[in-house]
Every structure is written in C-alpha cells, then in structure tokens.
PDB file of C-alpha atoms in Angstrom:
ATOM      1  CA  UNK A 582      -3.105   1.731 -13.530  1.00 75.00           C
ATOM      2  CA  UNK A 583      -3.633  -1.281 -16.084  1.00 82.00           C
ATOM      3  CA  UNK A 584      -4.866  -0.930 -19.678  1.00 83.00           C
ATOM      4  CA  UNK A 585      -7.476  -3.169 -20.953  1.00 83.00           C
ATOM      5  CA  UNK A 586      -8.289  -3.506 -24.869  1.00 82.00           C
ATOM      6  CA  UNK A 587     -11.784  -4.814 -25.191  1.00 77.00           C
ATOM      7  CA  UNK A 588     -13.259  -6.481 -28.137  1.00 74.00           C
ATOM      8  CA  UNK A 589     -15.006  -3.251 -29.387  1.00 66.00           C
ATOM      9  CA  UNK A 590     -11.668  -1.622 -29.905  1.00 67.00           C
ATOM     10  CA  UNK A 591     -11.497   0.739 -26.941  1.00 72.00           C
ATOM     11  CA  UNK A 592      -8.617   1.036 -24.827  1.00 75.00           C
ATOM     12  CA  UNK A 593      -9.973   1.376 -21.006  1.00 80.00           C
ATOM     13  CA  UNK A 594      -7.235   2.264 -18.188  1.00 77.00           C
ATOM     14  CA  UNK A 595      -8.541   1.638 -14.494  1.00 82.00           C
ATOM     15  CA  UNK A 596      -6.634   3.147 -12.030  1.00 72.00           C
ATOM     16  CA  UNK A 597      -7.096   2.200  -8.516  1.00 73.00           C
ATOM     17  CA  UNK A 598      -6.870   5.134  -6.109  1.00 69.00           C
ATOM     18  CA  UNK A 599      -6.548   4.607  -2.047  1.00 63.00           C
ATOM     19  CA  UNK A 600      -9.869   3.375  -0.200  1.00 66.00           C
ATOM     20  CA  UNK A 601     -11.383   5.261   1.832  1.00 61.00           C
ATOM     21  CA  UNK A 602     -10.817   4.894   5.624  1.00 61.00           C
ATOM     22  CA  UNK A 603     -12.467   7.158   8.405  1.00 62.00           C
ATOM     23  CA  UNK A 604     -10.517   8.566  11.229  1.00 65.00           C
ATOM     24  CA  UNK A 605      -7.380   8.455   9.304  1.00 65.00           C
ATOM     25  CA  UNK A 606      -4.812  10.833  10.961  1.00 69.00           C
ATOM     26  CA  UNK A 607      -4.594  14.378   9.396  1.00 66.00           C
ATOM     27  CA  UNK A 608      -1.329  13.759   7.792  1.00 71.00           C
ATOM     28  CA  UNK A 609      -2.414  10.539   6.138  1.00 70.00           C
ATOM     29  CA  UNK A 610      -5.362  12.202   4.761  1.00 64.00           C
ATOM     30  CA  UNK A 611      -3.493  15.015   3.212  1.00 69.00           C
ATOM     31  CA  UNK A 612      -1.450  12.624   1.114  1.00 69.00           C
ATOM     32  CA  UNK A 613      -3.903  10.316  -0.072  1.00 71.00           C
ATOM     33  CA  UNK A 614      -5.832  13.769  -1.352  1.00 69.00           C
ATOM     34  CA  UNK A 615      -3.216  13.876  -4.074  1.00 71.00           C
ATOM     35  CA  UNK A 616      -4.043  10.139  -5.044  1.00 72.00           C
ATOM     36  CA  UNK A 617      -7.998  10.550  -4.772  1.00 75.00           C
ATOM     37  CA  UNK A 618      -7.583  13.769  -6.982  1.00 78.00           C
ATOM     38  CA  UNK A 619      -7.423  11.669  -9.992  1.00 79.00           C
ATOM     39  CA  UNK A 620     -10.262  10.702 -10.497  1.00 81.00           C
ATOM     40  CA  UNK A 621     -10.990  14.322 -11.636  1.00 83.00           C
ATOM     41  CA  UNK A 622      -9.556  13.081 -14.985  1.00 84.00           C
ATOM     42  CA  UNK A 623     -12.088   9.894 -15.388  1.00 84.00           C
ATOM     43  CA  UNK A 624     -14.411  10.007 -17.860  1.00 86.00           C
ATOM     44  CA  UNK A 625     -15.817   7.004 -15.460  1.00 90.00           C
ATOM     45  CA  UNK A 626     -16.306   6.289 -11.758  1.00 90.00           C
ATOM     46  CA  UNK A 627     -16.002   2.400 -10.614  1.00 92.00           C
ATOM     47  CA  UNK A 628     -17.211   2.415  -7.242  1.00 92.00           C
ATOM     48  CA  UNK A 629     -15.859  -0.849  -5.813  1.00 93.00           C
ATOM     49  CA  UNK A 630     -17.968  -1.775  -2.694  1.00 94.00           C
ATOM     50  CA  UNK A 631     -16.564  -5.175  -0.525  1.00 94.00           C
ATOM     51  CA  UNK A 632     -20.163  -6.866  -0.507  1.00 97.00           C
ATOM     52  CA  UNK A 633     -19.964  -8.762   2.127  1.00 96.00           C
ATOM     53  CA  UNK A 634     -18.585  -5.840   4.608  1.00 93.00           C
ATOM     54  CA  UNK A 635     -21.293  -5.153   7.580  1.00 94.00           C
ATOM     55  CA  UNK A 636     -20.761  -1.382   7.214  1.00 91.00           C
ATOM     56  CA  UNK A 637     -20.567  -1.406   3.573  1.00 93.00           C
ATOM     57  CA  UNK A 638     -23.433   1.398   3.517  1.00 94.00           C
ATOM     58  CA  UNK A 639     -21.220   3.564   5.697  1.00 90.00           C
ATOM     59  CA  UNK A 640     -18.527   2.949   3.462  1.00 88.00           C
ATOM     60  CA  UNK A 641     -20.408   4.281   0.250  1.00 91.00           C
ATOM     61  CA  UNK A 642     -21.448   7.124   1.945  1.00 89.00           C
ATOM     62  CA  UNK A 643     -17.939   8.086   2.904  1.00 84.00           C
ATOM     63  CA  UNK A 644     -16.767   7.777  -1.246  1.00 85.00           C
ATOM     64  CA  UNK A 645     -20.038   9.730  -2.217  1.00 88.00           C
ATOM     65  CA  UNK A 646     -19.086  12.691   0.633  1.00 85.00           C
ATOM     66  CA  UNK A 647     -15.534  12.441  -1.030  1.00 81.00           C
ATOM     67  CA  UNK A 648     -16.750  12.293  -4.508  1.00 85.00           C
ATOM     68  CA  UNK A 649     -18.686  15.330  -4.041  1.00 87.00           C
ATOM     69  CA  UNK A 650     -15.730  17.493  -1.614  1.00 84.00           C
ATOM     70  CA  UNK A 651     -13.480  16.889  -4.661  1.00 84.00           C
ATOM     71  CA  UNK A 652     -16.077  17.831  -7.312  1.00 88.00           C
ATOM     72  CA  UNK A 653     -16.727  14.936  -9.029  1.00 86.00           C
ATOM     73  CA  UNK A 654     -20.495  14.327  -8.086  1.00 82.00           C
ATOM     74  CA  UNK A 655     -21.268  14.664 -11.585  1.00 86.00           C
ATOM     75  CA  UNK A 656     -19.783  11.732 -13.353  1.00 88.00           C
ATOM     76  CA  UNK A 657     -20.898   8.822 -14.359  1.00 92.00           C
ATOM     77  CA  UNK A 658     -20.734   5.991 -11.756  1.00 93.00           C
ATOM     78  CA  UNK A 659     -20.915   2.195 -11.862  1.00 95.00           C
ATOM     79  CA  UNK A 660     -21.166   0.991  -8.506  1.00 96.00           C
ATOM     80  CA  UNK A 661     -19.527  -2.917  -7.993  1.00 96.00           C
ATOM     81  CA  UNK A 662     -20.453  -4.936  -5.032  1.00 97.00           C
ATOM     82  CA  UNK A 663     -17.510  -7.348  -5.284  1.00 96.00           C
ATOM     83  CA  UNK A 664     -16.946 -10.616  -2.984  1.00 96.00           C
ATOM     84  CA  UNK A 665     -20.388 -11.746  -3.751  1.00 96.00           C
ATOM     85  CA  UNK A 666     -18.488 -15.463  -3.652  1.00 96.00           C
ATOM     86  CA  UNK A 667     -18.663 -14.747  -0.046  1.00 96.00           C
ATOM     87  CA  UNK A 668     -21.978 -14.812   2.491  1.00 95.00           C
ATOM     88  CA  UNK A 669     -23.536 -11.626   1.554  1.00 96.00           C
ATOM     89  CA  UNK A 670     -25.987 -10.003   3.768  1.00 94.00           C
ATOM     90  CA  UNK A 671     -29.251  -9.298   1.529  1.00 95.00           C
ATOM     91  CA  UNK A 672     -30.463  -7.153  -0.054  1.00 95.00           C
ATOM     92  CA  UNK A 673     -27.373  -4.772  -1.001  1.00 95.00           C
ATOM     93  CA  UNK A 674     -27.764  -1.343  -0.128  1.00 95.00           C
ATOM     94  CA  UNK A 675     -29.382   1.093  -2.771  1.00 93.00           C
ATOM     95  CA  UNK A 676     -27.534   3.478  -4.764  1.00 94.00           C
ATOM     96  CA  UNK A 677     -29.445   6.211  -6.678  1.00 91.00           C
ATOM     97  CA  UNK A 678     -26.183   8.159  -7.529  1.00 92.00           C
ATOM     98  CA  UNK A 679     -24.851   4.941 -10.220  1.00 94.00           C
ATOM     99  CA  UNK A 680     -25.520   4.226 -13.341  1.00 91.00           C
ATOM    100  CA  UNK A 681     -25.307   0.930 -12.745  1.00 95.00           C
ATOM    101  CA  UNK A 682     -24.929  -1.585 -10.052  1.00 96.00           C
ATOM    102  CA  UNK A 683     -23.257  -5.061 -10.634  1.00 97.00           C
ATOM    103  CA  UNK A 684     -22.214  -7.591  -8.376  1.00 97.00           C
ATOM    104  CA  UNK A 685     -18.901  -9.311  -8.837  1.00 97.00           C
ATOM    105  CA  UNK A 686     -16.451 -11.757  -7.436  1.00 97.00           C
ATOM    106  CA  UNK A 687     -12.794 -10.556  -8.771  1.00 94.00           C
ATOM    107  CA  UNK A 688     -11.779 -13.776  -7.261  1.00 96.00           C
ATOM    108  CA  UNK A 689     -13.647 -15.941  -8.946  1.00 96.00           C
ATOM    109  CA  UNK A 690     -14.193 -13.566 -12.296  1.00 95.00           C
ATOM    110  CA  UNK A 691     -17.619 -13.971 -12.345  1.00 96.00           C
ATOM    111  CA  UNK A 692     -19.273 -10.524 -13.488  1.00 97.00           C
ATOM    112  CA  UNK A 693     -16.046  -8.840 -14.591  1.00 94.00           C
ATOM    113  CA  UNK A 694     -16.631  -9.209 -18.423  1.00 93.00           C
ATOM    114  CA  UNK A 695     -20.036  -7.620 -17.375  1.00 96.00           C
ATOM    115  CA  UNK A 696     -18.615  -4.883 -15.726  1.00 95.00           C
ATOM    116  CA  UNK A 697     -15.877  -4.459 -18.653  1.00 91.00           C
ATOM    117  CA  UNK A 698     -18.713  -4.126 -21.435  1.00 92.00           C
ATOM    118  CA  UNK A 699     -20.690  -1.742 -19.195  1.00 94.00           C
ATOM    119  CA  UNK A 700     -17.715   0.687 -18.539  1.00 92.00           C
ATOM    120  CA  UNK A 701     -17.101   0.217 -22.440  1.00 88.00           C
ATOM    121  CA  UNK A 702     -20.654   0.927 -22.905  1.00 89.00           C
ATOM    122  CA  UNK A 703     -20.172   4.727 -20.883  1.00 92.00           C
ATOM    123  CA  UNK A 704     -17.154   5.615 -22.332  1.00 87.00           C
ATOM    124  CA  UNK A 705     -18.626   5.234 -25.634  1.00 86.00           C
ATOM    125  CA  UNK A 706     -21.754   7.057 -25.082  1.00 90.00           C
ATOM    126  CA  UNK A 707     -19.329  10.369 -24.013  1.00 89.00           C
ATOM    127  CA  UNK A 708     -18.213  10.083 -27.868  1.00 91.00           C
ATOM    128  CA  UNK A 709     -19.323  11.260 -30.248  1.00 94.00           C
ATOM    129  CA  UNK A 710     -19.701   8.935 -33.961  1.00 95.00           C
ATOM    130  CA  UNK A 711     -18.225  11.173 -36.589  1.00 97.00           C
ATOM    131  CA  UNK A 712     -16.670  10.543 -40.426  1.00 98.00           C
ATOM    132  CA  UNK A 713     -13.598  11.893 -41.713  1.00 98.00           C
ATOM    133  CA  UNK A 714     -11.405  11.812 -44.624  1.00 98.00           C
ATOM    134  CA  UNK A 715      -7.909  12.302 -44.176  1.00 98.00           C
ATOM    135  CA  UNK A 716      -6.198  13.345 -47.492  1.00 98.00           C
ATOM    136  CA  UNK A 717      -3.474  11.408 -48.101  1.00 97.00           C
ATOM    137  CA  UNK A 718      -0.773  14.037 -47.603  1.00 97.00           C
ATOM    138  CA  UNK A 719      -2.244  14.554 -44.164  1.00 97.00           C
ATOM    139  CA  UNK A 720      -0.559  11.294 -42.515  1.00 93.00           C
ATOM    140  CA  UNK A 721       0.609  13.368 -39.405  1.00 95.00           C
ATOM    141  CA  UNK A 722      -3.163  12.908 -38.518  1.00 97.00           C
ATOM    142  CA  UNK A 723      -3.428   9.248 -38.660  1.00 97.00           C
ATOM    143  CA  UNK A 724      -1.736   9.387 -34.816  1.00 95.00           C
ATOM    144  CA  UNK A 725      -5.168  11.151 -33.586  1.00 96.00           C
ATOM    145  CA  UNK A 726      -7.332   8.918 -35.283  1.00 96.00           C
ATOM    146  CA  UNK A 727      -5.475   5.609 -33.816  1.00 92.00           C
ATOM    147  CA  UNK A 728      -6.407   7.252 -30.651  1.00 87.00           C
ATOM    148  CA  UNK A 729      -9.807   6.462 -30.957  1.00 89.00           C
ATOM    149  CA  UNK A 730     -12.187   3.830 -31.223  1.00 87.00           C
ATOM    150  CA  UNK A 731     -12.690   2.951 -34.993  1.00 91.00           C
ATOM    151  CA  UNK A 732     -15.310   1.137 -36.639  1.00 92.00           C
ATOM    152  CA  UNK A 733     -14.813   1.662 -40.158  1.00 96.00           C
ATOM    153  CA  UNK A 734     -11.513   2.100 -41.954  1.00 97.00           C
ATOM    154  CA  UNK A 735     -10.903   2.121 -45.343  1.00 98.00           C
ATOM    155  CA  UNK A 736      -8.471   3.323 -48.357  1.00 97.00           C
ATOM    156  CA  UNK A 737     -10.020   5.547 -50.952  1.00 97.00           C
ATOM    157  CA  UNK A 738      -9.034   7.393 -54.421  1.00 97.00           C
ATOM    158  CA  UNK A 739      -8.676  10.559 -52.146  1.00 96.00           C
ATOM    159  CA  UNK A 740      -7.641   9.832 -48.618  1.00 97.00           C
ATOM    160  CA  UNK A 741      -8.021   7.692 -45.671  1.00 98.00           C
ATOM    161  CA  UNK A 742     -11.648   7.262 -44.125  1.00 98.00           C
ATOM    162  CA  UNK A 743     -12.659   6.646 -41.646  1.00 98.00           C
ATOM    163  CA  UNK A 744     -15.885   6.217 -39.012  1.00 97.00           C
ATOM    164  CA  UNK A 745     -15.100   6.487 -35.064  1.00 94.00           C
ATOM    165  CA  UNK A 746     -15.734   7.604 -31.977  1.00 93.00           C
ATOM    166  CA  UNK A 747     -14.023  10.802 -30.731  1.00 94.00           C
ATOM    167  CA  UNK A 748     -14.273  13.192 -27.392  1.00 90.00           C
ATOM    168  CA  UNK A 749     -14.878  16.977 -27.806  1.00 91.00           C
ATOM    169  CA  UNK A 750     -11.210  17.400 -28.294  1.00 92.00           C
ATOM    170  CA  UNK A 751     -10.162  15.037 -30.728  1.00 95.00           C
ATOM    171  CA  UNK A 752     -13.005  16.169 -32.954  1.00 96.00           C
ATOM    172  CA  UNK A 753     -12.225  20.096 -32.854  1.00 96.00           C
ATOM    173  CA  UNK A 754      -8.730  18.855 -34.034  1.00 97.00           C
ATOM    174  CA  UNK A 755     -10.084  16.775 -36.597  1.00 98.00           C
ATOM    175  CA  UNK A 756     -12.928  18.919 -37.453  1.00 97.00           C
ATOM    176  CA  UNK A 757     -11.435  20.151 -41.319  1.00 97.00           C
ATOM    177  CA  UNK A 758     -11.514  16.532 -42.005  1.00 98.00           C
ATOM    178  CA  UNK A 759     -15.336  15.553 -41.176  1.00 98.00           C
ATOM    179  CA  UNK A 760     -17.470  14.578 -43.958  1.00 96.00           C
ATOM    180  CA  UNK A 761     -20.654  13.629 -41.875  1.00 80.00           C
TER     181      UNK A 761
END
C-alpha cells in the first residue's frame, strides 16, 4: 500500500492486490482470496491491464468474473492499459464496466498524473461538500475534520470553520456542527 497526497488535498492509498492467474492450484487460490478481499474496502477500483499482453481480453474478463464472485461489481472502476511504451496491438479491447479507460506507461510516467487526477476526481464525487463550525471548546473534533479533504478553513469570533468534503460517516459524526 503507498499513500499519495495530491495537489487537491486528498490523501489516496493504492494498494496492489495479487494478479490474477488462471489454473492456479486450489491451495494458491485460497490464499490469495484473503488478499483480493480487500478491495471490498475501496471506494475505487484501478484495473491495471498489461497493454501489450496478447490475451489481455482474457485477462479482464478473469478480474471482472472475480470482481463480481467477491461482490464488488458495483464500484467504480478505472480501467489502465499500462506498457503502452511497448508495441501495442490496436485497438485495446472495450470495457463498458469502467468509468474510465487510460493508457499508461508506469515506466516511462507518461499518463500517471492523468490517472492520479481521475482517481482524485471519483473519490471526490463519493463526498459529499458540507460546512461546519466547530466551537472552539470542541477541539477533540478538529482530528475528524483533518481527515478530510478541506477547501476552506478559517478562524472565526465563534469557532473553527470550515468547508470540505466528507463520506456518509464522517458527516453523521459531524452532523451537530453543519451550518450549510
């Protein structure tokens, strides 16, 4: 797992879980479940696809099966065709199940600000914008709103304010403290 802080203030962590391999033997597949069970906790799929692979199509449909075994057909994917420094058979395969499809080299970093942004972009669009007002006697709450993406942050006569971006959760706890 690595941690990127982007410009917009949001703190992304990718995690990179096992690839996918057919045929593996039974016991091998029953321990990489545990590893390709997190991504039940993404907010975000990143659906890294080696470009220049001849059965890259077979490939994708393997991670989409296993997406969907382990419940997780519903989330939002971005779907990264990487190695595209490298003779790529055209055109890339379709995906109707992404978001978005980029093509990359991680080699070369060409695309991966692009891909950065867009991830950004989702994660930020499962928030919700809200105000709040933190009294200043309330400082125990300052913790919960550092966890989240601000955009406005300012000292007034009666509290801390602030404007961000907050999940479901982190808005029920802060939900005495909205102003708008």
């Amino acid at each position: 797992t690595r941690r990127i802080e982007t410009e917009g203030g949001i703190s992304l962590l990718f995690t990179d879980t096992v690839g996918f391999i057919r045929k593996l033997p039974h016991g091998l597949v029953k321990a990489f479940r545990a590893t390709l069970e997190e991504v039940s906790y993404a907010d975000v799929l990143v659906h890294v696809v080696d470009a220049s692979n001849p059965a890259r199509e077979d490939q994708m449909r393997v991670v989409y099966d296993t997406l969907r075994e382990l419940k997780c057909g519903e989330k939002p994917v971005v779907t990264v065709f990487n190695k595209t420094d490298l003779p790529v058979e055209m055109p890339l395969p379709l995906d109707d199940i992404a978001r978005y499809r980029l093509s990359i080299s991680a080699k070369q970093g060409f695309g991966v600000d692009k891909l950065v942004d867009t991830v950004q972009e989702i994660a930020r669009s499962l928030k919700k914008s809200i105000c709040v007002l933190i009294p200043y006697d309330k400082g125990a709450l300052l913790s919960i709103v550092h966890s989240c993406e601000i955009t406005v942050n300012e000292s007034r006569e009666d509290g801390y304010y602030f404007e961000l971006y907050a999940d479901e959760e982190t808005e029920n706890r802060l939900r005495d403290y909205i102003v708008r």
